[in-house]
Amino acid sequence: MEISSLKKIFPSLIIISATTLPCELYAKIQTIQGAPLGFEELEKPRPTVIAVFYGGELIGSFHAQASPFTVQFDEPNKIIKSISSLIQIDQVKTILSKPLPNNLELVCTNKSNENCGILNPKIIGIIFNESRLTAELFINKNYLSIVSNNESRYLPLPEEKFGSVYALNGAVTGSNSDTANYSFNNNAIFSLGPARLAMQANLSNPGLRFDNANASLEKNGWNSTVGLFRSFPAQLIGDQSLLGISLTTSQLTVLDKYKSEGNKIILYLPRRSFVSIYRDQQLYSSRSYEAGNQEIDTGQLPEGSYNIRLQIQESDGTTRQEQRFFTKTPELPSLGHPNYYAQLGQIRKTEFDDELVPEFTNEFLLRLGSQFRLNNNFGLNIGLLGFSDRAMTESGIFWISKANRFSFSGLTSTEDDWGWQASYLRSQERLNAAIDVRKLWMNNVPLPGYSDLTDFITQASATISFAVRSDITLGGRVSFSEQTFSLKTTSIGPYFDWRIWQSGETILSLNASFAEVNEFTENSVLLYFSHGFGPSYGVSGMASTTSTLGMGQDTNAGVKAWGRKQDVSDEILMSAGLNHDKNGPSISGDTSWSNRIGYMQGAVQQAYGEDFDTLNYASNFGLNIAQHDKKTYIGGSESAQSAVIVDVEGDADHVMNIFVNNTEYSQVKVGRNQVIYLQPFNTYRIRIAPQKSGLLDYESSDKKVTLYPGNVAKLKWEINNFYVFVGKIVDKYGKALKYAMLQESKTPINTDENGNLQAQISQSDRLTFTLKNNKTCQVDLPDNHPTINGVLLFKDSLVCKPVIQLAVP
């Protein structure tokens, strides 16, 4: 390399080398104040641009004159305008207009003491980091006004931008000996900020039906809705589809909200069966469950209080049905802020005879009520229903602690109807219990329009389990149900679980249950074995015997093999099994597949017997669509009423992890986008980070977004390869470009008095500089310039060409 070239890059090499000197060597160097003889020129102030921070936030970049011991800002008024809480501004301006001590000794380094980075000025002062050209501003508290820090108790309003979210899902179940039942649901929400238009339609065997179609506004703890909607539910009185108007307080936009849960549905299955859930003849889900006492997945059911019908289809094609009353309790109010609701509307026909165009009865329904807390654990609720032939009131109490929940409600009416309900839930490390009891007496049958709201109900269920040891659990279950047009069902008995042996992915367990089911005594013993070959493959086997008094004994044995394949955006799980019971052999297959587009689950079972040849099948699927700024995005691994589009661009060939509230949620490849569906009425902190380490330039801090139903927010990141630039910048006449600020750097940095620049930049074809006269110039970097260990080193000067600014007419 030529001597002239070495002279050009020598200052930069000195800076790089100095940063690697051992701290012990610095300590041995004796220093004196002032410049050595003949170097007095170094003490003179030199022009520069400094990034000023206050309270941890960047308030701007300001021109200044820096000397070895002081900093004087050229325009102190601009700094003062950036701090809104300043008082006694004239005194602050007087100090800020003079040279300020730079306090270099207070800059924090690896060897600094605990007092570094702290300054207590009489009025105002700075700590200047010369190597980074940054300064942190400190102001005496007597020169600052008191800033109110009262956090709003309501969720911030979202952006006033149009968005829409569509959820398409469906279920199909049937057999070769019966007509298939199907249900396809479309939920669409269109939003503009907190205002939304919601529509829900269902296509099933009876036909096409609109379930909901309404406009609503959720803001500052209030919800107003007009159109077709479901009425407010209670514990003993079901909800109803109304055409009308609703005004309620809402805990959804309250930041300190609490929520309760729905009651569990426990179903005993003597053998592997398909269980389908219906409400108002609409199929909500259908999936297979193994033998035993199974908790039925009710995640697809909406909030409210209503009857559901469980259809159980066994391997030989035998079908039975059970009816249960199901409640998803609405949210409980926060302390000091009661819930109020008022709803009036015309009742829609419950039969599936109106199809596409909704039809309504001649009856109207009025609902008034309130829920409120008396303290953190205890609260009350009261509700009034007005019919054309009677008025009903339901009131109750609820009590919540860390491990317990209890509620009790009572009902009466002007027609001498009576009812009560009690539920208790305990969740502890070793003891868990869930009890729900309800009884409703009707003095006379209501008018047809209200038959779905009230009914003769006697229902009780209880489940108690106790962990004797970590591997042994004892428990018991009891259930009773009797309703109009439904057979009485009873079940009671203890059960026993013992995990006999477990080593890594290998498990051997024993389950025994003894039950009195509808006056029949049924005893069951199940031995289960499972072994996984890592996370991708596994086998399981089971052998059981069931003895039913008066119906003989049934021995069942089976084996199943499963495999899973998973990558960044796709997962597929498949299994196949062989079973044999008293009815004969059967083969089964289950599969689930999900990717960035949607998900699909399916199950099939072929049974062979002497008098039958039955094929049972069931399937569920889901697809999500989000729309933002006239662009449609298909897919997403989860389903919710709001979404965030993570758009990642740049030249880095990396996969980035997406974190939501510091929890890893999904992944996205640079150059693509990923839609993540999140629950509305929340503020989320979202960031990204590379799966593999590397020299990358990107924004690593959190981005906040507030979501309401139907909102779709788009967050963009630029991920580029990272380089260290070293070179000299000159103007078009070949003179050194002094103190020009680089625009491509995230942290303010400028050339020195000789035009030398050392900066951290992303890969770029062009560098842009801002001059002191606010004019700009650009440097076109040579094509395909080689890098050495991530360093772009230019031995020849680079010319910064002026940018021609056209006058605006």
PDB file of C-alpha atoms in Angstrom, residues 40-192:
ATOM      1  CA  GLU A  40      -2.088  24.339  21.671  1.00  0.00           C
ATOM      2  CA  GLU A  41      -4.266  24.133  18.536  1.00  0.00           C
ATOM      3  CA  LEU A  42      -5.850  20.959  19.950  1.00  0.00           C
ATOM      4  CA  GLU A  43      -7.440  22.885  22.836  1.00  0.00           C
ATOM      5  CA  LYS A  44      -9.450  25.156  20.568  1.00  0.00           C
ATOM      6  CA  PRO A  45     -13.209  24.351  20.221  1.00  0.00           C
ATOM      7  CA  ARG A  46     -14.054  22.430  17.085  1.00  0.00           C
ATOM      8  CA  PRO A  47     -17.498  22.247  15.447  1.00  0.00           C
ATOM      9  CA  THR A  48     -19.438  18.978  15.774  1.00  0.00           C
ATOM     10  CA  VAL A  49     -22.951  17.538  15.968  1.00  0.00           C
ATOM     11  CA  ILE A  50     -24.035  15.906  19.245  1.00  0.00           C
ATOM     12  CA  ALA A  51     -27.000  13.578  19.889  1.00  0.00           C
ATOM     13  CA  VAL A  52     -28.604  14.766  23.146  1.00  0.00           C
ATOM     14  CA  PHE A  53     -30.561  12.403  25.409  1.00  0.00           C
ATOM     15  CA  TYR A  54     -32.812  13.378  28.317  1.00  0.00           C
ATOM     16  CA  GLY A  55     -34.445  10.828  30.614  1.00  0.00           C
ATOM     17  CA  GLY A  56     -33.218   8.012  28.391  1.00  0.00           C
ATOM     18  CA  GLU A  57     -34.918   9.391  25.273  1.00  0.00           C
ATOM     19  CA  LEU A  58     -33.265  11.054  22.275  1.00  0.00           C
ATOM     20  CA  ILE A  59     -34.520  14.655  22.048  1.00  0.00           C
ATOM     21  CA  GLY A  60     -32.503  15.584  18.946  1.00  0.00           C
ATOM     22  CA  SER A  61     -29.120  16.242  17.335  1.00  0.00           C
ATOM     23  CA  PHE A  62     -27.660  19.712  17.849  1.00  0.00           C
ATOM     24  CA  HIS A  63     -24.644  21.611  16.487  1.00  0.00           C
ATOM     25  CA  ALA A  64     -22.017  22.483  19.108  1.00  0.00           C
ATOM     26  CA  GLN A  65     -18.410  23.488  19.705  1.00  0.00           C
ATOM     27  CA  ALA A  66     -16.426  20.824  21.574  1.00  0.00           C
ATOM     28  CA  SER A  67     -13.082  21.258  23.300  1.00  0.00           C
ATOM     29  CA  PRO A  68     -11.170  18.726  25.419  1.00  0.00           C
ATOM     30  CA  PHE A  69     -12.990  19.947  28.574  1.00  0.00           C
ATOM     31  CA  THR A  70     -16.188  21.766  27.517  1.00  0.00           C
ATOM     32  CA  VAL A  71     -19.160  21.696  25.148  1.00  0.00           C
ATOM     33  CA  GLN A  72     -21.031  24.792  24.001  1.00  0.00           C
ATOM     34  CA  PHE A  73     -24.255  24.420  22.015  1.00  0.00           C
ATOM     35  CA  ASP A  74     -24.829  26.776  19.077  1.00  0.00           C
ATOM     36  CA  GLU A  75     -28.634  26.971  19.470  1.00  0.00           C
ATOM     37  CA  PRO A  76     -29.689  26.385  23.114  1.00  0.00           C
ATOM     38  CA  ASN A  77     -33.254  27.496  22.336  1.00  0.00           C
ATOM     39  CA  LYS A  78     -33.846  24.309  20.311  1.00  0.00           C
ATOM     40  CA  ILE A  79     -32.832  22.162  23.291  1.00  0.00           C
ATOM     41  CA  ILE A  80     -35.096  24.111  25.657  1.00  0.00           C
ATOM     42  CA  LYS A  81     -38.111  23.668  23.338  1.00  0.00           C
ATOM     43  CA  SER A  82     -37.534  19.893  23.377  1.00  0.00           C
ATOM     44  CA  ILE A  83     -38.173  19.655  27.154  1.00  0.00           C
ATOM     45  CA  SER A  84     -41.767  20.599  27.951  1.00  0.00           C
ATOM     46  CA  SER A  85     -41.447  20.322  31.754  1.00  0.00           C
ATOM     47  CA  LEU A  86     -38.822  23.094  32.138  1.00  0.00           C
ATOM     48  CA  ILE A  87     -39.572  26.068  34.419  1.00  0.00           C
ATOM     49  CA  GLN A  88     -37.482  29.199  35.125  1.00  0.00           C
ATOM     50  CA  ILE A  89     -36.426  28.987  31.488  1.00  0.00           C
ATOM     51  CA  ASP A  90     -34.394  32.211  31.509  1.00  0.00           C
ATOM     52  CA  GLN A  91     -31.966  30.870  34.126  1.00  0.00           C
ATOM     53  CA  VAL A  92     -31.678  27.552  32.280  1.00  0.00           C
ATOM     54  CA  LYS A  93     -30.999  29.374  28.991  1.00  0.00           C
ATOM     55  CA  THR A  94     -28.270  31.471  30.613  1.00  0.00           C
ATOM     56  CA  ILE A  95     -26.344  28.371  31.716  1.00  0.00           C
ATOM     57  CA  LEU A  96     -27.010  26.464  28.491  1.00  0.00           C
ATOM     58  CA  SER A  97     -25.654  29.345  26.391  1.00  0.00           C
ATOM     59  CA  LYS A  98     -22.241  29.089  28.059  1.00  0.00           C
ATOM     60  CA  PRO A  99     -19.560  26.392  27.711  1.00  0.00           C
ATOM     61  CA  LEU A 100     -20.628  23.398  29.842  1.00  0.00           C
ATOM     62  CA  PRO A 101     -18.127  21.058  31.556  1.00  0.00           C
ATOM     63  CA  ASN A 102     -18.202  17.802  29.607  1.00  0.00           C
ATOM     64  CA  ASN A 103     -17.690  15.574  32.721  1.00  0.00           C
ATOM     65  CA  LEU A 104     -15.811  12.965  30.720  1.00  0.00           C
ATOM     66  CA  GLU A 105     -14.819  11.164  33.925  1.00  0.00           C
ATOM     67  CA  LEU A 106     -18.485  10.256  34.561  1.00  0.00           C
ATOM     68  CA  VAL A 107     -18.891   8.313  31.294  1.00  0.00           C
ATOM     69  CA  CYS A 108     -19.663   4.681  32.207  1.00  0.00           C
ATOM     70  CA  THR A 109     -17.196   2.012  31.028  1.00  0.00           C
ATOM     71  CA  ASN A 110     -16.477  -1.574  32.046  1.00  0.00           C
ATOM     72  CA  LYS A 111     -14.116  -0.289  34.785  1.00  0.00           C
ATOM     73  CA  SER A 112     -16.329   2.567  36.016  1.00  0.00           C
ATOM     74  CA  ASN A 113     -17.484   2.804  39.612  1.00  0.00           C
ATOM     75  CA  GLU A 114     -21.125   2.825  40.716  1.00  0.00           C
ATOM     76  CA  ASN A 115     -21.331   6.652  40.545  1.00  0.00           C
ATOM     77  CA  CYS A 116     -20.778   6.805  36.804  1.00  0.00           C
ATOM     78  CA  GLY A 117     -23.559   8.186  34.627  1.00  0.00           C
ATOM     79  CA  ILE A 118     -24.961  10.327  37.452  1.00  0.00           C
ATOM     80  CA  LEU A 119     -24.774  14.131  37.611  1.00  0.00           C
ATOM     81  CA  ASN A 120     -26.440  16.473  40.127  1.00  0.00           C
ATOM     82  CA  PRO A 121     -26.080  19.987  38.663  1.00  0.00           C
ATOM     83  CA  LYS A 122     -27.154  23.197  40.393  1.00  0.00           C
ATOM     84  CA  ILE A 123     -29.232  24.045  37.338  1.00  0.00           C
ATOM     85  CA  ILE A 124     -28.334  22.024  34.199  1.00  0.00           C
ATOM     86  CA  GLY A 125     -25.374  19.943  33.023  1.00  0.00           C
ATOM     87  CA  ILE A 126     -24.251  17.171  30.676  1.00  0.00           C
ATOM     88  CA  ILE A 127     -22.120  14.015  30.527  1.00  0.00           C
ATOM     89  CA  PHE A 128     -20.472  14.011  27.100  1.00  0.00           C
ATOM     90  CA  ASN A 129     -19.335  10.752  25.475  1.00  0.00           C
ATOM     91  CA  GLU A 130     -16.751  11.946  22.981  1.00  0.00           C
ATOM     92  CA  SER A 131     -16.238   8.600  21.270  1.00  0.00           C
ATOM     93  CA  ARG A 132     -19.953   8.304  20.399  1.00  0.00           C
ATOM     94  CA  LEU A 133     -20.722  12.043  20.073  1.00  0.00           C
ATOM     95  CA  THR A 134     -23.630  11.705  22.509  1.00  0.00           C
ATOM     96  CA  ALA A 135     -24.516  13.769  25.581  1.00  0.00           C
ATOM     97  CA  GLU A 136     -26.906  12.990  28.415  1.00  0.00           C
ATOM     98  CA  LEU A 137     -28.691  16.011  29.875  1.00  0.00           C
ATOM     99  CA  PHE A 138     -29.340  16.416  33.631  1.00  0.00           C
ATOM    100  CA  ILE A 139     -31.633  19.088  35.148  1.00  0.00           C
ATOM    101  CA  ASN A 140     -32.058  20.057  38.786  1.00  0.00           C
ATOM    102  CA  LYS A 141     -35.522  19.089  40.088  1.00  0.00           C
ATOM    103  CA  ASN A 142     -36.188  22.701  41.156  1.00  0.00           C
ATOM    104  CA  TYR A 143     -36.222  23.703  37.493  1.00  0.00           C
ATOM    105  CA  LEU A 144     -38.798  21.095  36.427  1.00  0.00           C
ATOM    106  CA  SER A 145     -42.576  21.230  36.752  1.00  0.00           C
ATOM    107  CA  ILE A 146     -44.522  18.359  38.354  1.00  0.00           C
ATOM    108  CA  VAL A 147     -45.763  15.969  35.654  1.00  0.00           C
ATOM    109  CA  SER A 148     -48.954  14.038  36.389  1.00  0.00           C
ATOM    110  CA  ASN A 149     -48.452  10.288  36.044  1.00  0.00           C
ATOM    111  CA  ASN A 150     -52.053   9.131  36.390  1.00  0.00           C
ATOM    112  CA  GLU A 151     -52.337   6.074  34.163  1.00  0.00           C
ATOM    113  CA  SER A 152     -55.614   5.828  32.314  1.00  0.00           C
ATOM    114  CA  ARG A 153     -57.763   2.948  33.536  1.00  0.00           C
ATOM    115  CA  TYR A 154     -58.967   2.374  29.995  1.00  0.00           C
ATOM    116  CA  LEU A 155     -57.228   0.689  27.113  1.00  0.00           C
ATOM    117  CA  PRO A 156     -55.744   3.191  24.609  1.00  0.00           C
ATOM    118  CA  LEU A 157     -57.782   3.632  21.440  1.00  0.00           C
ATOM    119  CA  PRO A 158     -56.423   1.930  18.303  1.00  0.00           C
ATOM    120  CA  GLU A 159     -55.416   3.676  15.098  1.00  0.00           C
ATOM    121  CA  GLU A 160     -58.271   5.051  13.001  1.00  0.00           C
ATOM    122  CA  LYS A 161     -57.508   2.720  10.113  1.00  0.00           C
ATOM    123  CA  PHE A 162     -59.752   0.305   8.260  1.00  0.00           C
ATOM    124  CA  GLY A 163     -59.158  -3.372   8.915  1.00  0.00           C
ATOM    125  CA  SER A 164     -61.033  -6.638   8.687  1.00  0.00           C
ATOM    126  CA  VAL A 165     -60.604 -10.161  10.017  1.00  0.00           C
ATOM    127  CA  TYR A 166     -62.312 -13.261   8.644  1.00  0.00           C
ATOM    128  CA  ALA A 167     -62.384 -16.670  10.320  1.00  0.00           C
ATOM    129  CA  LEU A 168     -63.608 -19.595   8.242  1.00  0.00           C
ATOM    130  CA  ASN A 169     -64.035 -22.916  10.042  1.00  0.00           C
ATOM    131  CA  GLY A 170     -66.155 -25.996   9.775  1.00  0.00           C
ATOM    132  CA  ALA A 171     -66.867 -29.504  10.974  1.00  0.00           C
ATOM    133  CA  VAL A 172     -68.142 -32.659   9.264  1.00  0.00           C
ATOM    134  CA  THR A 173     -69.197 -35.944  10.857  1.00  0.00           C
ATOM    135  CA  GLY A 174     -71.002 -39.027   9.626  1.00  0.00           C
ATOM    136  CA  SER A 175     -70.847 -42.682   8.659  1.00  0.00           C
ATOM    137  CA  ASN A 176     -71.461 -44.857   5.618  1.00  0.00           C
ATOM    138  CA  SER A 177     -74.862 -45.799   7.007  1.00  0.00           C
ATOM    139  CA  ASP A 178     -76.144 -42.283   7.633  1.00  0.00           C
ATOM    140  CA  THR A 179     -76.235 -38.841   6.022  1.00  0.00           C
ATOM    141  CA  ALA A 180     -73.280 -36.647   6.902  1.00  0.00           C
ATOM    142  CA  ASN A 181     -73.820 -33.655   9.147  1.00  0.00           C
ATOM    143  CA  TYR A 182     -71.801 -30.565   8.338  1.00  0.00           C
ATOM    144  CA  SER A 183     -71.421 -26.962   9.452  1.00  0.00           C
ATOM    145  CA  PHE A 184     -69.404 -24.177   7.826  1.00  0.00           C
ATOM    146  CA  ASN A 185     -69.049 -20.919   9.753  1.00  0.00           C
ATOM    147  CA  ASN A 186     -67.943 -17.506   8.570  1.00  0.00           C
ATOM    148  CA  ASN A 187     -67.117 -14.810  11.131  1.00  0.00           C
ATOM    149  CA  ALA A 188     -66.304 -11.413   9.644  1.00  0.00           C
ATOM    150  CA  ILE A 189     -65.439  -8.223  11.524  1.00  0.00           C
ATOM    151  CA  PHE A 190     -64.874  -4.899   9.764  1.00  0.00           C
ATOM    152  CA  SER A 191     -63.376  -2.139  11.899  1.00  0.00           C
ATOM    153  CA  LEU A 192     -62.443   1.512  11.872  1.00  0.00           C
TER     154      LEU A 192
END
